[in-house]
Short mmCIF file of N, CA and C in Angstrom, two decimals:
data_model
loop_
_atom_site.label_atom_id
_atom_site.label_comp_id
_atom_site.label_asym_id
_atom_site.label_seq_id
_atom_site.Cartn_x
_atom_site.Cartn_y
_atom_site.Cartn_z
N MET A 1375 65.80 125.49 75.25
CA MET A 1375 66.81 125.23 75.14
C MET A 1375 67.60 123.66 75.76
N THR A 1376 68.03 123.06 74.84
CA THR A 1376 68.99 121.58 75.05
C THR A 1376 70.19 121.32 76.00
N ALA A 1377 70.23 120.88 76.75
CA ALA A 1377 71.47 120.60 77.40
C ALA A 1377 72.55 119.80 76.17
N GLU A 1378 73.95 120.05 76.12
CA GLU A 1378 74.90 119.23 75.32
C GLU A 1378 74.87 117.91 75.96
N PRO A 1379 75.03 116.97 74.99
CA PRO A 1379 75.11 115.52 75.68
C PRO A 1379 76.27 115.44 76.08
N VAL A 1380 77.06 114.49 77.36
CA VAL A 1380 78.04 114.56 77.64
C VAL A 1380 78.06 112.90 77.77
N ARG A 1381 79.30 112.58 77.36
CA ARG A 1381 79.56 111.35 77.70
C ARG A 1381 80.39 111.03 78.66
N ILE A 1382 79.51 109.44 79.31
CA ILE A 1382 79.89 109.42 80.19
C ILE A 1382 81.51 109.33 80.70
N LEU A 1383 82.17 108.76 80.15
CA LEU A 1383 83.55 108.88 80.80
C LEU A 1383 83.98 110.33 80.63
N ALA A 1384 83.74 111.05 80.07
CA ALA A 1384 84.26 112.93 80.19
C ALA A 1384 83.71 113.32 81.79
N PHE A 1385 82.35 112.68 81.70
CA PHE A 1385 81.61 113.34 83.06
C PHE A 1385 82.25 112.91 84.15
N VAL A 1386 82.57 111.53 84.18
CA VAL A 1386 83.02 110.70 85.89
C VAL A 1386 84.68 111.33 85.57
N ASN A 1387 85.53 111.86 84.59
CA ASN A 1387 86.47 112.29 84.66
C ASN A 1387 86.31 113.68 85.17
N HIS A 1388 85.45 114.26 85.10
CA HIS A 1388 85.48 115.94 85.65
C HIS A 1388 84.71 115.58 86.89
N ILE A 1389 83.86 114.74 87.73
CA ILE A 1389 83.51 114.57 88.90
C ILE A 1389 85.14 113.75 89.65
N ALA A 1390 85.52 113.06 89.47
CA ALA A 1390 86.51 112.30 89.77
C ALA A 1390 87.87 112.20 89.13
N PRO A 1391 89.01 113.66 88.72
CA PRO A 1391 89.74 113.07 87.97
C PRO A 1391 91.02 112.49 88.18
N VAL A 1392 90.97 111.18 87.76
CA VAL A 1392 92.08 110.34 87.56
C VAL A 1392 92.96 110.44 86.50
N PRO A 1393 94.12 110.27 86.42
CA PRO A 1393 94.67 110.19 85.48
C PRO A 1393 94.21 109.47 84.62
N GLY A 1394 94.79 108.71 83.60
CA GLY A 1394 94.14 107.77 82.92
C GLY A 1394 92.80 106.90 82.59
N ILE A 1395 92.02 107.60 83.39
CA ILE A 1395 90.59 107.09 83.94
C ILE A 1395 90.11 106.44 82.83
N GLU A 1396 90.14 107.98 81.98
CA GLU A 1396 89.32 107.12 80.25
C GLU A 1396 89.49 106.12 79.50
N ALA A 1397 90.98 106.18 79.88
CA ALA A 1397 91.40 104.21 79.43
C ALA A 1397 91.18 103.65 80.10
N ASP A 1398 90.99 103.48 81.62
CA ASP A 1398 90.87 102.79 82.36
C ASP A 1398 89.22 102.18 82.20
N LEU A 1399 88.42 103.19 81.93
CA LEU A 1399 86.84 103.39 81.81
C LEU A 1399 86.46 102.60 80.66
N ALA A 1400 87.01 102.73 79.25
CA ALA A 1400 86.97 102.22 77.92
C ALA A 1400 87.79 100.63 78.04
N ARG A 1401 88.37 101.04 78.77
CA ARG A 1401 88.88 98.61 78.66
C ARG A 1401 88.06 98.05 79.21
N ALA A 1402 87.02 99.00 80.61
CA ALA A 1402 86.50 97.91 81.40
C ALA A 1402 85.18 97.80 80.44
N PHE A 1403 84.37 99.05 79.83
CA PHE A 1403 83.23 98.91 79.18
C PHE A 1403 83.61 97.79 78.22
N ARG A 1404 84.43 97.76 77.49
CA ARG A 1404 84.98 96.86 76.12
C ARG A 1404 85.05 95.68 76.89
N VAL A 1405 85.91 95.10 77.62
CA VAL A 1405 86.01 93.91 78.51
C VAL A 1405 84.41 92.98 78.94
N PHE A 1406 83.22 94.15 79.52
CA PHE A 1406 82.19 93.72 80.18
C PHE A 1406 81.26 93.70 78.60
N GLY A 1407 81.34 94.44 77.69
CA GLY A 1407 80.49 94.24 76.38
C GLY A 1407 79.61 94.81 76.73
N ARG A 1408 80.46 96.09 76.14
CA ARG A 1408 79.32 97.65 75.80
C ARG A 1408 78.91 97.57 74.62
N PRO A 1409 77.58 97.65 73.94
CA PRO A 1409 77.06 97.26 72.64
C PRO A 1409 77.50 98.39 71.80
N GLU A 1410 77.31 97.95 70.75
CA GLU A 1410 78.10 98.33 69.60
C GLU A 1410 77.15 99.86 69.32
N ARG A 1411 76.13 99.84 69.72
CA ARG A 1411 74.65 100.77 69.86
C ARG A 1411 74.17 100.74 68.32
N THR A 1412 74.40 99.33 67.88
CA THR A 1412 73.69 99.74 66.28
C THR A 1412 72.39 98.71 66.46
N ALA A 1413 71.29 98.86 67.64
CA ALA A 1413 69.83 98.73 68.07
C ALA A 1413 69.13 98.98 69.39
N VAL A 1414 68.27 99.51 69.24
CA VAL A 1414 67.90 99.92 70.42
C VAL A 1414 67.72 99.50 71.49
N CYS A 1415 67.78 97.68 71.14
CA CYS A 1415 67.18 97.59 72.78
C CYS A 1415 68.74 97.12 73.58
N ASP A 1416 68.20 96.65 74.50
CA ASP A 1416 68.97 96.19 75.58
C ASP A 1416 69.54 94.86 75.08
N CYS A 1417 69.02 93.80 73.77
CA CYS A 1417 69.43 92.81 73.35
C CYS A 1417 70.83 92.56 72.88
N GLU A 1418 71.85 93.40 72.83
CA GLU A 1418 72.99 93.42 72.03
C GLU A 1418 73.88 93.48 73.51
N ARG A 1419 73.31 93.31 74.66
CA ARG A 1419 74.79 93.64 75.42
C ARG A 1419 74.45 92.07 75.90
N PRO A 1420 75.70 90.90 76.64
CA PRO A 1420 75.52 89.83 76.78
C PRO A 1420 75.18 90.07 78.26
N LYS A 1421 74.52 89.27 78.89
CA LYS A 1421 73.93 89.07 79.97
C LYS A 1421 74.84 88.13 80.73
N ALA A 1422 75.37 86.74 80.74
CA ALA A 1422 76.14 85.95 81.63
C ALA A 1422 77.67 86.79 81.80
N PRO A 1423 78.23 86.07 82.72
CA PRO A 1423 79.62 87.41 82.75
C PRO A 1423 80.77 85.88 81.80
N ALA A 1424 81.20 86.58 81.74
CA ALA A 1424 82.77 85.25 80.68
C ALA A 1424 83.81 85.31 81.29
N LEU A 1425 84.64 84.80 81.30
CA LEU A 1425 85.91 84.67 80.94
C LEU A 1425 86.69 85.68 81.44
N PRO A 1426 86.56 86.84 80.53
CA PRO A 1426 87.71 88.28 80.24
C PRO A 1426 87.04 88.73 81.41
N GLN A 1427 85.72 88.99 81.93
CA GLN A 1427 85.25 89.54 83.02
C GLN A 1427 85.80 89.48 84.04
N THR A 1428 85.82 88.29 84.32
CA THR A 1428 86.22 87.51 85.85
C THR A 1428 87.50 88.02 85.67
N LEU A 1429 88.55 87.69 85.04
CA LEU A 1429 90.05 87.87 85.00
C LEU A 1429 90.53 89.44 84.90
N PHE A 1430 89.32 90.35 84.66
CA PHE A 1430 89.29 91.52 84.71
C PHE A 1430 89.13 91.91 85.79
N LEU A 1431 88.53 91.93 86.39
CA LEU A 1431 87.78 91.85 88.13
C LEU A 1431 89.06 91.17 89.15
N MET A 1432 90.13 90.38 88.43
CA MET A 1432 90.49 89.51 90.19
C MET A 1432 91.91 89.93 89.62
N THR A 1433 91.80 91.15 88.17
CA THR A 1433 94.22 91.36 87.91
C THR A 1433 93.74 92.64 87.64
N ASP A 1434 93.30 93.43 87.14
CA ASP A 1434 93.26 94.52 86.85
C ASP A 1434 93.99 95.70 87.83
N GLU A 1435 95.17 95.94 87.35
CA GLU A 1435 96.06 97.05 88.15
C GLU A 1435 95.11 98.06 88.73
N SER A 1436 94.54 98.80 87.73
CA SER A 1436 94.24 100.15 88.23
C SER A 1436 92.86 99.91 89.19
N LEU A 1437 92.28 98.73 88.95
CA LEU A 1437 90.56 98.33 89.94
C LEU A 1437 91.26 98.08 91.22
N LEU A 1438 92.71 97.18 91.37
CA LEU A 1438 93.27 96.88 92.27
C LEU A 1438 93.39 98.22 93.25
N ALA A 1439 94.26 99.01 92.64
CA ALA A 1439 94.40 100.30 93.02
C ALA A 1439 93.38 100.76 93.99
N ARG A 1440 92.40 101.07 92.73
CA ARG A 1440 91.81 101.80 93.03
C ARG A 1440 90.31 101.47 94.29
N LEU A 1441 90.37 99.95 94.87
CA LEU A 1441 90.28 99.15 95.78
C LEU A 1441 91.01 99.65 97.24
N LYS A 1442 91.82 99.99 97.24
CA LYS A 1442 92.40 100.19 98.33
C LYS A 1442 92.36 102.31 98.51
N SER A 1443 91.57 102.77 97.45
CA SER A 1443 91.48 104.27 97.88
C SER A 1443 89.92 104.50 98.21
N GLY A 1444 89.24 105.42 98.31
CA GLY A 1444 88.02 105.86 98.17
C GLY A 1444 87.81 105.02 99.60
N ARG A 1445 86.74 104.49 99.67
CA ARG A 1445 85.59 104.14 100.92
C ARG A 1445 86.79 103.83 101.34
N VAL A 1446 87.16 102.67 100.93
CA VAL A 1446 88.22 101.59 101.98
C VAL A 1446 89.15 102.46 102.86
N ARG A 1447 89.75 103.27 102.30
CA ARG A 1447 90.86 104.27 103.15
C ARG A 1447 89.77 105.00 103.81
N ALA A 1448 89.15 105.73 103.77
CA ALA A 1448 87.70 106.16 104.86
C ALA A 1448 87.39 105.17 105.47
N LEU A 1449 86.87 104.31 105.69
CA LEU A 1449 86.54 103.12 106.92
C LEU A 1449 87.77 102.74 106.98
N ALA A 1450 88.94 102.99 107.13
CA ALA A 1450 90.03 101.85 107.55
C ALA A 1450 90.40 103.19 108.28
N GLY A 1451 90.44 104.59 108.58
CA GLY A 1451 91.03 105.42 109.00
C GLY A 1451 89.74 105.94 109.61
N SER A 1452 89.10 105.77 109.86
CA SER A 1452 87.47 105.74 110.85
C SER A 1452 87.39 105.35 112.15
N ASP A 1453 86.51 105.65 112.64
CA ASP A 1453 86.93 104.70 113.85
C ASP A 1453 85.65 104.33 114.31
N ARG A 1454 84.99 103.70 113.48
CA ARG A 1454 83.68 103.06 112.71
C ARG A 1454 84.32 101.37 113.25
N CYS A 1455 83.46 100.63 113.78
CA CYS A 1455 83.52 99.28 113.87
C CYS A 1455 84.00 98.65 113.20
N ASP A 1456 84.22 97.22 113.22
CA ASP A 1456 84.52 96.32 111.79
C ASP A 1456 82.97 95.89 111.73
N ALA A 1457 82.17 95.48 112.24
CA ALA A 1457 80.70 95.31 111.50
C ALA A 1457 80.35 96.83 110.87
N GLU A 1458 80.19 97.61 111.42
CA GLU A 1458 79.74 98.77 110.83
C GLU A 1458 80.32 99.01 109.32
N ALA A 1459 82.05 98.75 109.26
CA ALA A 1459 83.03 99.18 108.15
C ALA A 1459 82.29 97.55 107.19
N VAL A 1460 82.17 96.43 107.80
CA VAL A 1460 81.92 95.61 106.68
C VAL A 1460 80.29 95.38 105.74
N GLU A 1461 79.47 95.75 107.06
CA GLU A 1461 78.22 96.25 106.67
C GLU A 1461 78.26 97.09 105.12
N GLU A 1462 78.89 98.26 105.38
CA GLU A 1462 78.89 99.80 104.72
C GLU A 1462 79.14 98.71 103.44
N LEU A 1463 80.53 98.51 103.20
CA LEU A 1463 81.13 97.92 102.15
C LEU A 1463 80.29 96.54 101.33
N PHE A 1464 79.22 95.83 102.59
CA PHE A 1464 78.00 94.86 101.07
C PHE A 1464 76.67 95.79 101.08
N ILE A 1465 76.55 96.94 101.50
CA ILE A 1465 75.89 97.96 100.99
C ILE A 1465 75.92 98.45 99.75
N ALA A 1466 77.84 98.74 99.86
CA ALA A 1466 78.28 99.58 98.91
C ALA A 1466 77.85 98.25 97.01
N ALA A 1467 78.49 97.08 97.41
CA ALA A 1467 79.05 96.17 96.53
C ALA A 1467 78.06 95.64 96.08
N LEU A 1468 77.08 94.82 97.23
CA LEU A 1468 75.43 94.28 97.06
C LEU A 1468 74.33 94.99 97.58
N SER A 1469 74.35 95.81 97.29
CA SER A 1469 73.48 96.43 97.93
C SER A 1469 72.13 95.71 99.12
N ARG A 1470 72.87 95.54 99.80
CA ARG A 1470 72.20 94.74 101.09
C ARG A 1470 73.18 94.02 102.50
N PRO A 1471 72.99 93.82 103.47
CA PRO A 1471 73.59 93.62 104.30
C PRO A 1471 73.98 92.11 104.29
N PRO A 1472 75.46 92.15 105.10
CA PRO A 1472 75.84 90.73 105.15
C PRO A 1472 75.45 89.99 106.31
N SER A 1473 75.35 88.67 105.68
CA SER A 1473 74.55 87.70 106.64
C SER A 1473 75.26 87.26 107.74
N GLU A 1474 74.65 86.53 108.29
CA GLU A 1474 75.72 86.31 109.57
C GLU A 1474 76.90 85.38 109.32
N ASP A 1475 77.28 84.62 108.55
CA ASP A 1475 78.25 83.84 108.01
C ASP A 1475 79.53 84.78 106.80
N GLU A 1476 78.44 85.66 106.59
CA GLU A 1476 79.50 86.20 105.37
C GLU A 1476 79.86 87.49 106.12
N ALA A 1477 79.15 87.81 107.14
CA ALA A 1477 79.78 89.13 108.61
C ALA A 1477 80.97 88.16 108.94
N ARG A 1478 80.88 87.02 109.24
CA ARG A 1478 81.61 86.45 110.69
C ARG A 1478 82.91 85.22 109.74
N SER A 1479 83.01 85.53 108.18
CA SER A 1479 84.40 85.25 107.61
C SER A 1479 84.78 86.72 107.71
N ALA A 1480 83.96 87.57 107.05
CA ALA A 1480 84.59 89.01 106.97
C ALA A 1480 85.79 89.59 108.11
N PHE A 1481 84.68 89.40 109.75
CA PHE A 1481 85.67 89.54 110.61
C PHE A 1481 87.03 88.86 110.71
N ASP A 1482 86.40 87.11 110.48
CA ASP A 1482 87.94 86.94 110.97
C ASP A 1482 88.90 86.74 109.55
N HIS A 1483 88.62 87.29 108.45
CA HIS A 1483 89.74 87.60 107.93
C HIS A 1483 89.86 89.14 108.04
N LEU A 1484 89.29 89.94 108.58
CA LEU A 1484 89.51 91.40 108.99
C LEU A 1484 91.20 91.09 109.97
N GLN A 1485 90.67 90.22 111.24
CA GLN A 1485 91.70 89.52 112.09
C GLN A 1485 92.69 89.48 111.54
N ALA A 1486 92.92 88.41 111.16
CA ALA A 1486 94.22 87.84 110.31
C ALA A 1486 94.62 88.66 109.27
N SER A 1487 94.29 89.70 108.96
CA SER A 1487 94.82 91.04 107.93
C SER A 1487 96.32 91.80 108.87
N PRO A 1488 96.98 92.08 108.07
CA PRO A 1488 98.16 92.49 109.25
C PRO A 1488 97.82 94.26 109.26
N ASP A 1489 96.62 95.22 108.69
CA ASP A 1489 96.26 96.01 109.21
C ASP A 1489 95.35 96.25 108.58
N ARG A 1490 94.48 96.97 109.04
CA ARG A 1490 92.69 96.93 108.50
C ARG A 1490 92.63 97.75 107.15
N ALA A 1491 93.24 98.57 106.64
CA ALA A 1491 93.11 98.83 105.41
C ALA A 1491 92.97 97.69 104.04
N SER A 1492 94.39 97.21 104.15
CA SER A 1492 94.26 95.76 103.52
C SER A 1492 93.29 94.86 103.80
N GLY A 1493 92.92 94.50 105.13
CA GLY A 1493 91.65 93.22 105.45
C GLY A 1493 90.76 94.46 104.89
N LEU A 1494 90.25 94.93 104.85
CA LEU A 1494 88.90 95.77 104.05
C LEU A 1494 88.87 95.73 102.57
N ALA A 1495 90.21 96.34 101.80
CA ALA A 1495 90.63 96.06 100.45
C ALA A 1495 90.00 94.94 100.01
N ASP A 1496 90.79 93.45 101.32
CA ASP A 1496 90.48 92.12 100.47
C ASP A 1496 89.11 91.80 100.66
N VAL A 1497 88.17 92.04 101.65
CA VAL A 1497 86.68 92.11 101.87
C VAL A 1497 86.21 92.60 100.29
N LEU A 1498 86.43 94.16 100.54
CA LEU A 1498 85.96 94.56 99.12
C LEU A 1498 86.28 93.67 97.82
N TRP A 1499 87.75 93.19 98.04
CA TRP A 1499 87.41 92.69 96.09
C TRP A 1499 87.15 91.52 96.21
N ALA A 1500 86.62 90.87 97.39
CA ALA A 1500 86.26 89.44 97.55
C ALA A 1500 84.31 89.74 96.95
N LEU A 1501 83.63 90.90 97.19
CA LEU A 1501 82.77 90.92 96.67
C LEU A 1501 82.16 91.21 95.97
N ILE A 1502 83.52 91.87 95.23
CA ILE A 1502 83.03 92.67 93.72
C ILE A 1502 83.07 91.39 92.82
N ASN A 1503 84.30 89.83 93.80
CA ASN A 1503 84.29 89.03 92.50
C ASN A 1503 83.01 87.65 92.75
N THR A 1504 82.48 88.32 93.74
CA THR A 1504 81.21 86.67 93.48
C THR A 1504 80.43 87.24 92.44
N ARG A 1505 79.70 86.03 92.31
CA ARG A 1505 78.45 86.16 91.40
C ARG A 1505 77.16 87.16 90.90
N GLU A 1506 77.18 87.31 92.68
CA GLU A 1506 76.13 88.24 92.31
C GLU A 1506 76.51 89.22 92.20
N PHE A 1507 77.82 90.11 92.40
CA PHE A 1507 78.02 91.33 91.77
C PHE A 1507 78.11 91.62 90.45
N VAL A 1508 78.66 90.67 89.50
CA VAL A 1508 79.37 90.40 88.85
C VAL A 1508 77.72 90.39 87.83
N LEU A 1509 76.51 89.35 88.30
CA LEU A 1509 75.67 89.50 87.81
C LEU A 1509 74.24 90.50 87.91
N ASN A 1510 74.30 90.99 88.84
CA ASN A 1510 73.86 92.18 89.37
C ASN A 1510 73.79 93.65 88.97
N HIS A 1511 75.41 94.36 88.75
CA HIS A 1511 75.76 95.46 88.96
C HIS A 1511 76.53 95.41 88.09
#
């Protein structure tokens, strides 16, 4: 017996139903160069970041709204210290802990933010807009 193939958009919508997520994901896939699937190799997908990708990460309303929910909301409402929260965001976004300079910059921003949730959302937004995130993830 073989399992019926499931499209990733349907799977994501099943595990985390969000109104309009299929359209949002389809647009993101298109911006980031989802291949036409005319070849078997990964050579169809562009390797270098492009201006539309950068603009999408910086300005997409759906993405910006999602940054303020989920992990950021949970961290903001938790009793974890800022150091632990920043480290979790770095590991989640870049798969590594922050350097001393990065941690210091994040802490300084958190201290200057009007509230913890918006400060953490800003840190996560900054992380997903780094070349490291765009090129590796």
